[in-house]
mmCIF file of C-alpha atoms in Angstrom:
data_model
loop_
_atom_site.group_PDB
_atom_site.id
_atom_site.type_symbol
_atom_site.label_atom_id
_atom_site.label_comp_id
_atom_site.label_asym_id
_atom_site.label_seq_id
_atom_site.Cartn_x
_atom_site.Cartn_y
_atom_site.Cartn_z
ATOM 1 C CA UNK A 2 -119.981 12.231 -210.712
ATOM 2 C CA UNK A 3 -122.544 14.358 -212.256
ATOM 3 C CA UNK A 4 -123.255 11.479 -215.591
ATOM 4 C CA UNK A 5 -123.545 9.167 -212.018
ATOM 5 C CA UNK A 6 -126.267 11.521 -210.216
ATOM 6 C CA UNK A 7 -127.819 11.984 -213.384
ATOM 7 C CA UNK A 8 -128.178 7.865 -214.233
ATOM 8 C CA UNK A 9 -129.173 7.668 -210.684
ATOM 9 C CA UNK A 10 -132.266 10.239 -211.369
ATOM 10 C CA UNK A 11 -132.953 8.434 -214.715
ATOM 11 C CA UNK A 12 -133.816 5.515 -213.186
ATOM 12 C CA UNK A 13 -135.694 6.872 -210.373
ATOM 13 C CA UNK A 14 -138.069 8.005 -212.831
ATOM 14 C CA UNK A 15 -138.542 5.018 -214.549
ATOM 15 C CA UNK A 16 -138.737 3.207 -211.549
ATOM 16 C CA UNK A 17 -141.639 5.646 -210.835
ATOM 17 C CA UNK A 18 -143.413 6.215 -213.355
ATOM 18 C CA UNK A 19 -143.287 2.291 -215.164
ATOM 19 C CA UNK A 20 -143.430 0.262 -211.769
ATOM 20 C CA UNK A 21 -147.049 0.725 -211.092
ATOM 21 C CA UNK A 22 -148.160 0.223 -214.849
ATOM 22 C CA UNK A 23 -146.501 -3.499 -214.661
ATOM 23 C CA UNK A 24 -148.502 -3.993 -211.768
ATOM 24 C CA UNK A 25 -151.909 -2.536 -213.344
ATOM 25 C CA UNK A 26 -151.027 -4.067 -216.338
ATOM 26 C CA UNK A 27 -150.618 -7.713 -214.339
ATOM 27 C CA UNK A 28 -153.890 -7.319 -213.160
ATOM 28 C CA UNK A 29 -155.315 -6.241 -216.259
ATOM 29 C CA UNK A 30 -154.692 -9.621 -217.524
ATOM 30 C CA UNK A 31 -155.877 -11.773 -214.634
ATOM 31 C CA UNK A 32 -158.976 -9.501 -214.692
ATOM 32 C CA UNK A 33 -159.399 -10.410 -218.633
ATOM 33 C CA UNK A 34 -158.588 -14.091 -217.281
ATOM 34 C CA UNK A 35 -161.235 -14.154 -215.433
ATOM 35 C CA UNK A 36 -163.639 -11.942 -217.062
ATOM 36 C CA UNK A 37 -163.283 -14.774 -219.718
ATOM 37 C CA UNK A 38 -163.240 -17.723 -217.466
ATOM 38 C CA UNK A 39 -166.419 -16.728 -215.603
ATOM 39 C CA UNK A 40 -169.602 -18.471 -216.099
ATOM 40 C CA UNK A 41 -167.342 -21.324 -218.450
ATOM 41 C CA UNK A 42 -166.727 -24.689 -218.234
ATOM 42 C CA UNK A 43 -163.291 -26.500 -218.600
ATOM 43 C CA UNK A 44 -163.132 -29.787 -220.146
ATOM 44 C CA UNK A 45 -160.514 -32.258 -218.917
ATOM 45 C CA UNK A 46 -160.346 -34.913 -221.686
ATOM 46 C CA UNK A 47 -158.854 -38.145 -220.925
ATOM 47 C CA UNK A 48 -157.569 -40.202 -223.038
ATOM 48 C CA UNK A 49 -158.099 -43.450 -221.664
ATOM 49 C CA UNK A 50 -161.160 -45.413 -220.608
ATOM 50 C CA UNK A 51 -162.881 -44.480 -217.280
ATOM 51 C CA UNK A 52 -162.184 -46.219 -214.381
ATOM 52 C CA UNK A 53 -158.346 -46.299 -214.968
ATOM 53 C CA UNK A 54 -155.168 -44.581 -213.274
ATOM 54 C CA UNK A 55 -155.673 -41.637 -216.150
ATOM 55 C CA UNK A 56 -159.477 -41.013 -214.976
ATOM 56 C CA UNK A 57 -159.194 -41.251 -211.517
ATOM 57 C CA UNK A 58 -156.365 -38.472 -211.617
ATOM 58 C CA UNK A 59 -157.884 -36.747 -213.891
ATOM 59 C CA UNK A 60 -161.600 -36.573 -211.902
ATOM 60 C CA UNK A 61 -159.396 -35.994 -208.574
ATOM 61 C CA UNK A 62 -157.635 -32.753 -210.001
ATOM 62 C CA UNK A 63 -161.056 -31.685 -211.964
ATOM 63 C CA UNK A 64 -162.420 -31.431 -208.516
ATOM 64 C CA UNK A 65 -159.717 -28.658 -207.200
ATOM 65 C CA UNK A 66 -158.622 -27.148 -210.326
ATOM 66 C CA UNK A 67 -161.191 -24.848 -211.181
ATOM 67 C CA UNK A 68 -160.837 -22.766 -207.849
ATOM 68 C CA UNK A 69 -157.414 -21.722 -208.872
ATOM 69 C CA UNK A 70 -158.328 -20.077 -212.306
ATOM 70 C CA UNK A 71 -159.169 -16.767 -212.521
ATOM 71 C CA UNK A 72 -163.452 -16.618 -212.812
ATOM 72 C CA UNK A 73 -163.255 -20.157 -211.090
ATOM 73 C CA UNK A 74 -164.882 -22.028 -214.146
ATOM 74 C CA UNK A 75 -166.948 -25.128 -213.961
ATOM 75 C CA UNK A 76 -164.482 -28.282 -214.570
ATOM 76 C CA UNK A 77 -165.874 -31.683 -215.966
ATOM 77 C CA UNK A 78 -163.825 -34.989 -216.877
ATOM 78 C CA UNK A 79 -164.983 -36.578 -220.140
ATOM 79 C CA UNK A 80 -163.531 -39.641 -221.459
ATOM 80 C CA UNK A 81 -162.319 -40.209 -225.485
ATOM 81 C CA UNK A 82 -160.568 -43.482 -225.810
ATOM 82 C CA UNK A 83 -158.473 -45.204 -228.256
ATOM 83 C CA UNK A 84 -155.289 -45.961 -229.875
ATOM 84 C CA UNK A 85 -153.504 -45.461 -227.252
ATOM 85 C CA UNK A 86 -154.637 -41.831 -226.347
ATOM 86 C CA UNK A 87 -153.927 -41.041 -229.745
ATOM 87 C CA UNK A 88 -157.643 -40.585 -230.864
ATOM 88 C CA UNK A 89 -158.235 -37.962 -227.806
ATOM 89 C CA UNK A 90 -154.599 -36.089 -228.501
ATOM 90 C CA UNK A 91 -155.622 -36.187 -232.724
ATOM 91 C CA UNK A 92 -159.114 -34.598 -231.253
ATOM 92 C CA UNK A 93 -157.955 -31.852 -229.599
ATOM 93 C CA UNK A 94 -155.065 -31.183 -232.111
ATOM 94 C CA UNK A 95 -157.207 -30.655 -234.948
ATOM 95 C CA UNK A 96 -160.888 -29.827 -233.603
ATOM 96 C CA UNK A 97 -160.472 -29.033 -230.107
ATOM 97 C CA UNK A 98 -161.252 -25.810 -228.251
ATOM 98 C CA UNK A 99 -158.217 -23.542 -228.246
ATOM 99 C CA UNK A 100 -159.295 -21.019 -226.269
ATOM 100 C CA UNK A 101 -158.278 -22.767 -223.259
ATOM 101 C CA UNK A 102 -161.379 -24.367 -222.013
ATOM 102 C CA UNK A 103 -160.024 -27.644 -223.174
ATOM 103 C CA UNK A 104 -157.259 -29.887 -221.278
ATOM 104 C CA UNK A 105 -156.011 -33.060 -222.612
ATOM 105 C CA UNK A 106 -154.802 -35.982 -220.566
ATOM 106 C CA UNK A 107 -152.872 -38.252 -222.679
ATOM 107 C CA UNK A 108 -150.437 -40.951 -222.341
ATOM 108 C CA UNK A 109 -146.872 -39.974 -223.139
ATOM 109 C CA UNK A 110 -146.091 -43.575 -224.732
ATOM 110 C CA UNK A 111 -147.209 -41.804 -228.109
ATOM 111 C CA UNK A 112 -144.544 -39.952 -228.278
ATOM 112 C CA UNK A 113 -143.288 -43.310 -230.177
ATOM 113 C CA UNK A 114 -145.869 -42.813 -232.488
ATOM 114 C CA UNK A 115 -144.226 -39.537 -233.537
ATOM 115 C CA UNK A 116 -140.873 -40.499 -232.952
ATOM 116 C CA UNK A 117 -141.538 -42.680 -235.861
ATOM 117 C CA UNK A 118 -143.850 -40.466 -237.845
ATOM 118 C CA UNK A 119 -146.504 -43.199 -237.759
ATOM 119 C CA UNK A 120 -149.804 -42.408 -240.153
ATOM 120 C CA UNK A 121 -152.095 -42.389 -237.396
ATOM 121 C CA UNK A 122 -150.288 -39.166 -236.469
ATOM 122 C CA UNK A 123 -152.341 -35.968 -236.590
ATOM 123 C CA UNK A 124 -150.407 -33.659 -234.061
ATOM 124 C CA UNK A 125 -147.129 -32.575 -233.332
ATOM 125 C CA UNK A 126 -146.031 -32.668 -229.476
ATOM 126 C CA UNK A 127 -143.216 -30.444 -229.583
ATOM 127 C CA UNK A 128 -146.215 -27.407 -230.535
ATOM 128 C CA UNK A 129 -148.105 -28.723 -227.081
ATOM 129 C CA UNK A 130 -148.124 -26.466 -224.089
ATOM 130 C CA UNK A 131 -147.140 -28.361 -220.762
ATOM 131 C CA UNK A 132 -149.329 -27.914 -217.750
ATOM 132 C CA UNK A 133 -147.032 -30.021 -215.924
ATOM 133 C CA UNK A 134 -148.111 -34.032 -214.812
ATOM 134 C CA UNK A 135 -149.414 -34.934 -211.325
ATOM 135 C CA UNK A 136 -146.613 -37.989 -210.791
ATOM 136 C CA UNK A 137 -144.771 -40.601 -212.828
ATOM 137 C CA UNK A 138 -145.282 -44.131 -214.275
ATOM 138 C CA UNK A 139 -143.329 -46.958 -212.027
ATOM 139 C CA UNK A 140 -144.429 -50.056 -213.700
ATOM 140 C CA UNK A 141 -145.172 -53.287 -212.402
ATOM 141 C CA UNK A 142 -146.351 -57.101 -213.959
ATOM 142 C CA UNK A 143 -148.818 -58.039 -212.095
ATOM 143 C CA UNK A 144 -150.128 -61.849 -212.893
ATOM 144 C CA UNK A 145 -153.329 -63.663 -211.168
ATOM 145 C CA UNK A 146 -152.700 -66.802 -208.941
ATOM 146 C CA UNK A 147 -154.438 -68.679 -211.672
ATOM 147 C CA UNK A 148 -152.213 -68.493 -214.338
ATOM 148 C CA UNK A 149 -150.537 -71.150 -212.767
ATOM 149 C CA UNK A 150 -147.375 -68.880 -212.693
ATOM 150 C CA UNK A 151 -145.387 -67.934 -209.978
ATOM 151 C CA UNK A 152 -142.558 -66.398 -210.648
ATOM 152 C CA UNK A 153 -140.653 -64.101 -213.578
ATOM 153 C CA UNK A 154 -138.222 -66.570 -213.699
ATOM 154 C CA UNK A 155 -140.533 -68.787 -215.015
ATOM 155 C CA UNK A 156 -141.416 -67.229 -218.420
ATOM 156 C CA UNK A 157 -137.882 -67.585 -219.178
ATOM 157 C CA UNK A 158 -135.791 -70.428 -220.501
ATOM 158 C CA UNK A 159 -136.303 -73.547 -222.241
ATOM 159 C CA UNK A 160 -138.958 -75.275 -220.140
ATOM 160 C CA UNK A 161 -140.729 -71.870 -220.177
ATOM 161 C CA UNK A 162 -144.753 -71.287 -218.819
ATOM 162 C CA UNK A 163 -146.724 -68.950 -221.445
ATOM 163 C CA UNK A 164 -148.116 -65.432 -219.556
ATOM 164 C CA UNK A 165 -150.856 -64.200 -221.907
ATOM 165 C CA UNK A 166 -150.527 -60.171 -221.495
ATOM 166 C CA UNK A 167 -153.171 -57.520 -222.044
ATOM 167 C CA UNK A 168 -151.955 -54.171 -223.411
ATOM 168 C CA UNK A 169 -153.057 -51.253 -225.213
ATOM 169 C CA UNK A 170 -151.837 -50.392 -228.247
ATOM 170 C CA UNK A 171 -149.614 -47.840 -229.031
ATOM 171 C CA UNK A 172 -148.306 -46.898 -225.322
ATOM 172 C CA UNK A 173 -145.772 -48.427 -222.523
ATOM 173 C CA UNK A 174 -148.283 -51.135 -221.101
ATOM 174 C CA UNK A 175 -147.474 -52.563 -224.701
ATOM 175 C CA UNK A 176 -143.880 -51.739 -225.091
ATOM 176 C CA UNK A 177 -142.907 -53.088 -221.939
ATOM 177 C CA UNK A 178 -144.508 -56.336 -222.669
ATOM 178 C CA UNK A 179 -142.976 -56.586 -226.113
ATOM 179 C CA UNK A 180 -139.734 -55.723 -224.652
ATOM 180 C CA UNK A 181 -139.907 -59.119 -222.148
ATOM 181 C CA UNK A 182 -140.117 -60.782 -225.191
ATOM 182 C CA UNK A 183 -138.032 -59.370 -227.704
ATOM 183 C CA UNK A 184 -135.188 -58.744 -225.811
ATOM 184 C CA UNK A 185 -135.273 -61.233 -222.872
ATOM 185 C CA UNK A 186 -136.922 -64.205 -224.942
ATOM 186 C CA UNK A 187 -139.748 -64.154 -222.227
ATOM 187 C CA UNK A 188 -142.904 -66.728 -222.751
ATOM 188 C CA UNK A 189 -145.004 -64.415 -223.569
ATOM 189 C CA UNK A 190 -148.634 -63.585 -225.776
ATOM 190 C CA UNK A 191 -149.140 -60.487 -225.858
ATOM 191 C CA UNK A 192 -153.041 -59.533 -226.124
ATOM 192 C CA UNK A 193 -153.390 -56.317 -227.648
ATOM 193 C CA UNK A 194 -156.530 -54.431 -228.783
ATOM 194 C CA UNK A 195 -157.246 -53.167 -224.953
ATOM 195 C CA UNK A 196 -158.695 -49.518 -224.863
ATOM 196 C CA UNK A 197 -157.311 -48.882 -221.136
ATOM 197 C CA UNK A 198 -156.216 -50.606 -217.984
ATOM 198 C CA UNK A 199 -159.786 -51.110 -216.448
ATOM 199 C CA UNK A 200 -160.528 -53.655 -219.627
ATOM 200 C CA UNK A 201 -157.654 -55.467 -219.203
ATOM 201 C CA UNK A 202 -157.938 -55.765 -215.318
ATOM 202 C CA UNK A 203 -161.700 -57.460 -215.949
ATOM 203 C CA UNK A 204 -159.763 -59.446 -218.346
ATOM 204 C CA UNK A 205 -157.512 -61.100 -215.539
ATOM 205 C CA UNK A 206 -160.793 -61.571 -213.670
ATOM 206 C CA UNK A 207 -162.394 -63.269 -216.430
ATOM 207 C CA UNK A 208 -159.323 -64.938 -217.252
ATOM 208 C CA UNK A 209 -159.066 -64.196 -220.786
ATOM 209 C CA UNK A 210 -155.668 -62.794 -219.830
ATOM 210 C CA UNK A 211 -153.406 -63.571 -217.043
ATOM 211 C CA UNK A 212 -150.767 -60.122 -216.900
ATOM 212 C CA UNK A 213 -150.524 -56.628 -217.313
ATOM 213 C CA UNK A 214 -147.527 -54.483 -217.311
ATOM 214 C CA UNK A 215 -148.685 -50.728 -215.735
ATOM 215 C CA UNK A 216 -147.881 -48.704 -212.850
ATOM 216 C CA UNK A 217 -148.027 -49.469 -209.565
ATOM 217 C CA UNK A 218 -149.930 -46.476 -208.431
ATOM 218 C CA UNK A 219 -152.658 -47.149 -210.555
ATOM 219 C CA UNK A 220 -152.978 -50.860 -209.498
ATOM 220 C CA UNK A 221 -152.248 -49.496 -205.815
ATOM 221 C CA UNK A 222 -156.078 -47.894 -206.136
ATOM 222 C CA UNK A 223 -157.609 -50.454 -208.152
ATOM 223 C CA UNK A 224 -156.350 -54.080 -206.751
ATOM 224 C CA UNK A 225 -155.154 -53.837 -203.629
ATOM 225 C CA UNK A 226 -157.623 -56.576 -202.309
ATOM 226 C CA UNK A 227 -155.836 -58.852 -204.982
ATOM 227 C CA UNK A 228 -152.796 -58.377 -204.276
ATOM 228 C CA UNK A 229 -152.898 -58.408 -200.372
ATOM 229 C CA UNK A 230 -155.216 -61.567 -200.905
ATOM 230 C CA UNK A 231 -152.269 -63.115 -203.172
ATOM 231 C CA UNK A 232 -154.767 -63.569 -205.907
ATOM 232 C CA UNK A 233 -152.510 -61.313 -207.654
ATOM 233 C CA UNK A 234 -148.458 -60.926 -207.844
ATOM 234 C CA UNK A 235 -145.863 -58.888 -208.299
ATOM 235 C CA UNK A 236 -143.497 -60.439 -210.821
ATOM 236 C CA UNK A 237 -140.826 -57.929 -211.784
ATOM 237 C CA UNK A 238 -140.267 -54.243 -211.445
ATOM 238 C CA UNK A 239 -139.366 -51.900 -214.810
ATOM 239 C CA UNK A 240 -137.953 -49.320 -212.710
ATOM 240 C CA UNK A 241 -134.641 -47.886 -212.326
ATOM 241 C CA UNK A 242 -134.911 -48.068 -208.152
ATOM 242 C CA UNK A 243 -137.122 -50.459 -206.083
ATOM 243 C CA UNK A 244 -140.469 -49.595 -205.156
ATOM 244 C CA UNK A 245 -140.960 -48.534 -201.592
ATOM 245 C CA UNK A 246 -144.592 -49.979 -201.271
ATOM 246 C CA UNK A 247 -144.950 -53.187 -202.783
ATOM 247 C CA UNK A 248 -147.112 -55.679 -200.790
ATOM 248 C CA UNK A 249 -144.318 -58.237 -201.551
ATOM 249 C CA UNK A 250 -140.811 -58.435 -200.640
ATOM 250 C CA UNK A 251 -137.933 -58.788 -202.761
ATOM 251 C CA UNK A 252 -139.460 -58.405 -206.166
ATOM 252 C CA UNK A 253 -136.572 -58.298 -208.551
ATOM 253 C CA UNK A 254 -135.905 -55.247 -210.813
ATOM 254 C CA UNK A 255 -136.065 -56.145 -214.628
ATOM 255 C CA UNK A 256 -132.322 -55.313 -214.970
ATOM 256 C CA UNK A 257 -131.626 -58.536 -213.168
ATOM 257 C CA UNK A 258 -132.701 -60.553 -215.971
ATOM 258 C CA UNK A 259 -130.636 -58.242 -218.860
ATOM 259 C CA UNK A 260 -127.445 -59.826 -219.929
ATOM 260 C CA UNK A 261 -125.452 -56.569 -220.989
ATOM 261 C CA UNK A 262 -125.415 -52.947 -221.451
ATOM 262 C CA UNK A 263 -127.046 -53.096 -224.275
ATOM 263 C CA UNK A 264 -130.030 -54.836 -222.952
ATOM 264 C CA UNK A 265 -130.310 -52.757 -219.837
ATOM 265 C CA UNK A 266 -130.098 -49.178 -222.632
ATOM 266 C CA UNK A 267 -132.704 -51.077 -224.390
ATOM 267 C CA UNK A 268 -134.929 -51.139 -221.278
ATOM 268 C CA UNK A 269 -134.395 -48.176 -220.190
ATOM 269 C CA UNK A 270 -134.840 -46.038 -223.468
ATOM 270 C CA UNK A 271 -137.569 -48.070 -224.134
ATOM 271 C CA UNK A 272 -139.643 -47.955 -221.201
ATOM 272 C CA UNK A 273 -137.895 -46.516 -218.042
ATOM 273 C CA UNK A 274 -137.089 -43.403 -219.267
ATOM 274 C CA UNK A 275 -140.652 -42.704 -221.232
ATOM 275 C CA UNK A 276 -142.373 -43.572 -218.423
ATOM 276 C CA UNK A 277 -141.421 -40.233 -216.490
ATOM 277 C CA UNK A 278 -143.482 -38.225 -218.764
ATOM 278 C CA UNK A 279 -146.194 -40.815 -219.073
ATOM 279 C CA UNK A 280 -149.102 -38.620 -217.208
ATOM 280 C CA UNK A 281 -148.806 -34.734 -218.988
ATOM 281 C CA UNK A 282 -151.805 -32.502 -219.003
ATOM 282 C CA UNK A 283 -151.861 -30.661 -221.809
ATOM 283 C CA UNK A 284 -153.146 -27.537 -223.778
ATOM 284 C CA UNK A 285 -153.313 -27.430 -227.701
ATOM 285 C CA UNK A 286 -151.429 -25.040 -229.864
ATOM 286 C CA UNK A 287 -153.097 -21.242 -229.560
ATOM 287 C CA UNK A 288 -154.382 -20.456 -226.382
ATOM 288 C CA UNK A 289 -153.997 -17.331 -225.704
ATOM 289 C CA UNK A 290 -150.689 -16.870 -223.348
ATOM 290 C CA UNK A 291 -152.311 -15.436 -220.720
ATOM 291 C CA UNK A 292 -154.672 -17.700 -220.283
ATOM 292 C CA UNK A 293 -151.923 -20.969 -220.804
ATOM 293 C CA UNK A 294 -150.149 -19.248 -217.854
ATOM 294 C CA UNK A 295 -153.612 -19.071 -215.556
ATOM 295 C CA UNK A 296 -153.902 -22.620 -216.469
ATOM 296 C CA UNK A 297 -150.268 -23.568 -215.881
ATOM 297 C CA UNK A 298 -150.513 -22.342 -212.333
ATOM 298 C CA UNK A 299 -153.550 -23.500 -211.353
ATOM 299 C CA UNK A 300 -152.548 -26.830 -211.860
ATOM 300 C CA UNK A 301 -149.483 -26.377 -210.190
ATOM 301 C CA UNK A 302 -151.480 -24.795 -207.374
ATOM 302 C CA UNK A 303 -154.233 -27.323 -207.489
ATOM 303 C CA UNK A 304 -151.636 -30.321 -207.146
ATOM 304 C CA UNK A 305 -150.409 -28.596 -203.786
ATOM 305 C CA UNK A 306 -154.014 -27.889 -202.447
ATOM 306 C CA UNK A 307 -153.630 -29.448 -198.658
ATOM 307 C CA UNK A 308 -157.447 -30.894 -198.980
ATOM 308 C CA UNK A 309 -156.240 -32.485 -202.670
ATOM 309 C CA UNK A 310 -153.007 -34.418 -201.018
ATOM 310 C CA UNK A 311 -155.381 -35.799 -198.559
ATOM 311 C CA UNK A 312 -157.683 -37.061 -200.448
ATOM 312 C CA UNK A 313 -155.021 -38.765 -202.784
ATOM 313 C CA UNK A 314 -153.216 -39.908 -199.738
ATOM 314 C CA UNK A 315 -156.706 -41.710 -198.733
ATOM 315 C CA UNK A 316 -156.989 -42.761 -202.358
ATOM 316 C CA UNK A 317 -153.697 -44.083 -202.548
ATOM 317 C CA UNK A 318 -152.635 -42.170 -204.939
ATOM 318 C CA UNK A 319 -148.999 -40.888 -205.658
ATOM 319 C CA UNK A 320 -148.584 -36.995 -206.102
ATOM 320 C CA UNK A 321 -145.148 -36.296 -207.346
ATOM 321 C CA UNK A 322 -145.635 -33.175 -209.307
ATOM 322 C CA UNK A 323 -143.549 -32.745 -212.789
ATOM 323 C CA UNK A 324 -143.174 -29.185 -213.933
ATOM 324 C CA UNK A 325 -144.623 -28.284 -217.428
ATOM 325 C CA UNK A 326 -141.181 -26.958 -218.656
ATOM 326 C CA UNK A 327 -139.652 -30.415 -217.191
ATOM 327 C CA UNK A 328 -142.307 -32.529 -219.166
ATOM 328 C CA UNK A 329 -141.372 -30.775 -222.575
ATOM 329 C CA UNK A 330 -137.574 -31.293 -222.066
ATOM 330 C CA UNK A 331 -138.831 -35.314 -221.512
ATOM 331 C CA UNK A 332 -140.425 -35.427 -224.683
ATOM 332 C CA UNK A 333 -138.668 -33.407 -226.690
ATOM 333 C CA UNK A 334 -135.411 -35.593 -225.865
ATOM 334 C CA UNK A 335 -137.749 -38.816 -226.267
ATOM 335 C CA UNK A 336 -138.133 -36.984 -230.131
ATOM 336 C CA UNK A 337 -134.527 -36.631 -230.325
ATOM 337 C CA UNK A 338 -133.406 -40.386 -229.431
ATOM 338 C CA UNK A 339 -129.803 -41.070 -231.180
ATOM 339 C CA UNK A 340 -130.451 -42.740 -234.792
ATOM 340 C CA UNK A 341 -129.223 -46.285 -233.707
ATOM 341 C CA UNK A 342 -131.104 -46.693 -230.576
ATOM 342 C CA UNK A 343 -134.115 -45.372 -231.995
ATOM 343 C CA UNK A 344 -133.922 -48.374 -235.228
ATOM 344 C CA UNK A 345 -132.979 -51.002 -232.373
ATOM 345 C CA UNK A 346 -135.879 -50.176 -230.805
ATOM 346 C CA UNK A 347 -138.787 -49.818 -233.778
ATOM 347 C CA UNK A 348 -139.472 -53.240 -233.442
ATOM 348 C CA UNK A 349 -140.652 -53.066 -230.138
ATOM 349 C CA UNK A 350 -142.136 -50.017 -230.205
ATOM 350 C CA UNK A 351 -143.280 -49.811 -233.469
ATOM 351 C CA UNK A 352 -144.825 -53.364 -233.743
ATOM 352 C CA UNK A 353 -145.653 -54.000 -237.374
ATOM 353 C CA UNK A 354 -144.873 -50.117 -238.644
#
């Protein structure tokens, strides 16, 4: 009874004595947060061209972000091209800010380009730290009116009508077109070289290409004159569930067309499953933890600002918030794909490597 009593008092005293220096010591840091934050400006670096799905997130959360880190810094969205978001990601790998005034906005189809340890590849995304991603990819193929195509089932079969599809290199909008052709012997050119989805949407205006393969959320923003005008369609969904929203009815999902398990794994490894951790905001490796953490929440805080959802839900755009941790699991499993799925699928994701 007395060792009890005597525990009891122990802990009393700790509880005391160490309580209150936790909590001093908590706001310590934020105060050193924003003490550093103050006065600064935070770069949001997007990978893709401007004018895109990438961008317009990417300017909508630069506008709310900053009011949930400590010292409420200045944030600005500048754009960096290329490859596939690999020249923006290589950027801020190697020469990028790591003090945390930098935030990276890449497209998690690269995580091909390290899965098979491709030259181009200056980083390593398992040393990343996850912010967390505002919503997922649920890609469509959309094709103009003018193509003279009407339907998916067209670009298959014998008597076959060619779809000429833009893509980017390097990512999903790529991959998924690839994978129409390599594994479902669709009709189709793909048109690579794109730097983002804005090019390749002036392309179907122009008519230098008839397709692209992207999300719906994004085109949702962009096109939805075209589509509700019919100078645009929805040919096929690569999703594992139908689309709620689609302006047309019925649109078949891609696994109607596979012929066996194989095919469907194919599909879904390939695309499907990537394309939940398509949109991750990122920091490079070093920033101090504290400030990772301020970061971390305020874009977890940002993402559930009531004036934010509003203006997204007026934009059209999805907010389905992904959790940093949950992002890192994604692409750390992407990394880890078994041996014989991961050969089955170089050809399509690795075209030419």
């Amino acid at each position: 009874m007395k060792k009890l009593m005597l525990d009891v008092v122990v802990c009393l005293f700790f509880l005391a004595h160490w309580a209150p220096v936790s909590a001093a010591q908590a706001a310590l840091d934020e105060k050193a947060v924003a003490d550093f934050y103050r006065g600064k400006t935070v770069t949001l670096l997007v990978g893709h061209s401007a004018g895109g799905g990438f961008d317009t997130y990417a300017r909508l959360i630069g506008r709310y972000l900053g009011k949930y880190v400590p010292g409420i810094p200045n944030v600005i969205v500048t754009n960096m091209p290329g490859a596939g978001t690999m020249i923006s990601v290589n950027h801020m790998y190697n020469s990028g800010a790591r003090d945390g005034t930098l935030i990276n906005s890449f497209d998690g189809g690269i995580v091909t380009q390290q899965l098979y340890k491709t030259s181009g590849v200056k980083f390593d995304l398992n040393k990343l730290f996850y912010l967390g991603a505002p919503d997922s990819f649920l890609y469509v193929m959309a094709v103009t009116k003018q193509s003279g195509v009407t339907k998916f089932d067209e670009i298959l079969g014998t008597n076959a009508k060619e779809v000429r599809i833009g893509a980017v290199p390097n990512i999903g909008i790529e991959h998924a077109s690839l994978l129409i052709r390599n594994v479902l012997g669709g009709k189709v050119k793909v048109v690579s070289g794109y730097k983002g989805t804005a090019e390749i949407r002036m392309a179907m205006k122009s008519g230098e290409v008839d397709s692209v393969i992207t999300d719906w959320g994004s085109l949702r923003v962009t096109n939805s004159p075209d589509f509700e005008s019919g100078e645009w369609l929805i040919f096929v969904q690569l999703t594992e569930k139908p689309i709620e929203d689609l302006p047309q009815k019925n649109v078949p999902l891609i696994y109607q067309y596979t012929k066996d398990d194989e095919q469907r794994e194919l599909f879904r490894m390939g695309i499907i499953n990537p394309n939940q951790y398509a949109r991750p905001y990122v920091l490079p490796p070093g920033v101090p933890a504290e400030r990772a953490e301020a970061l971390r929440l305020a874009f977890e805080r940002a993402l559930a600002d009531e004036k934010l959802l509003a203006e997204a839900k007026k934009a059209k755009l999805g907010i389905n918030p992904l959790s940093g941790d949950r992002i890192r699991d994604l692409i750390s499993a992407g990394l880890s794909m078994p041996p014989k799925m991961r050969d089955k699928l170089r050809p399509i994701l690795l075209p030419g490597g």
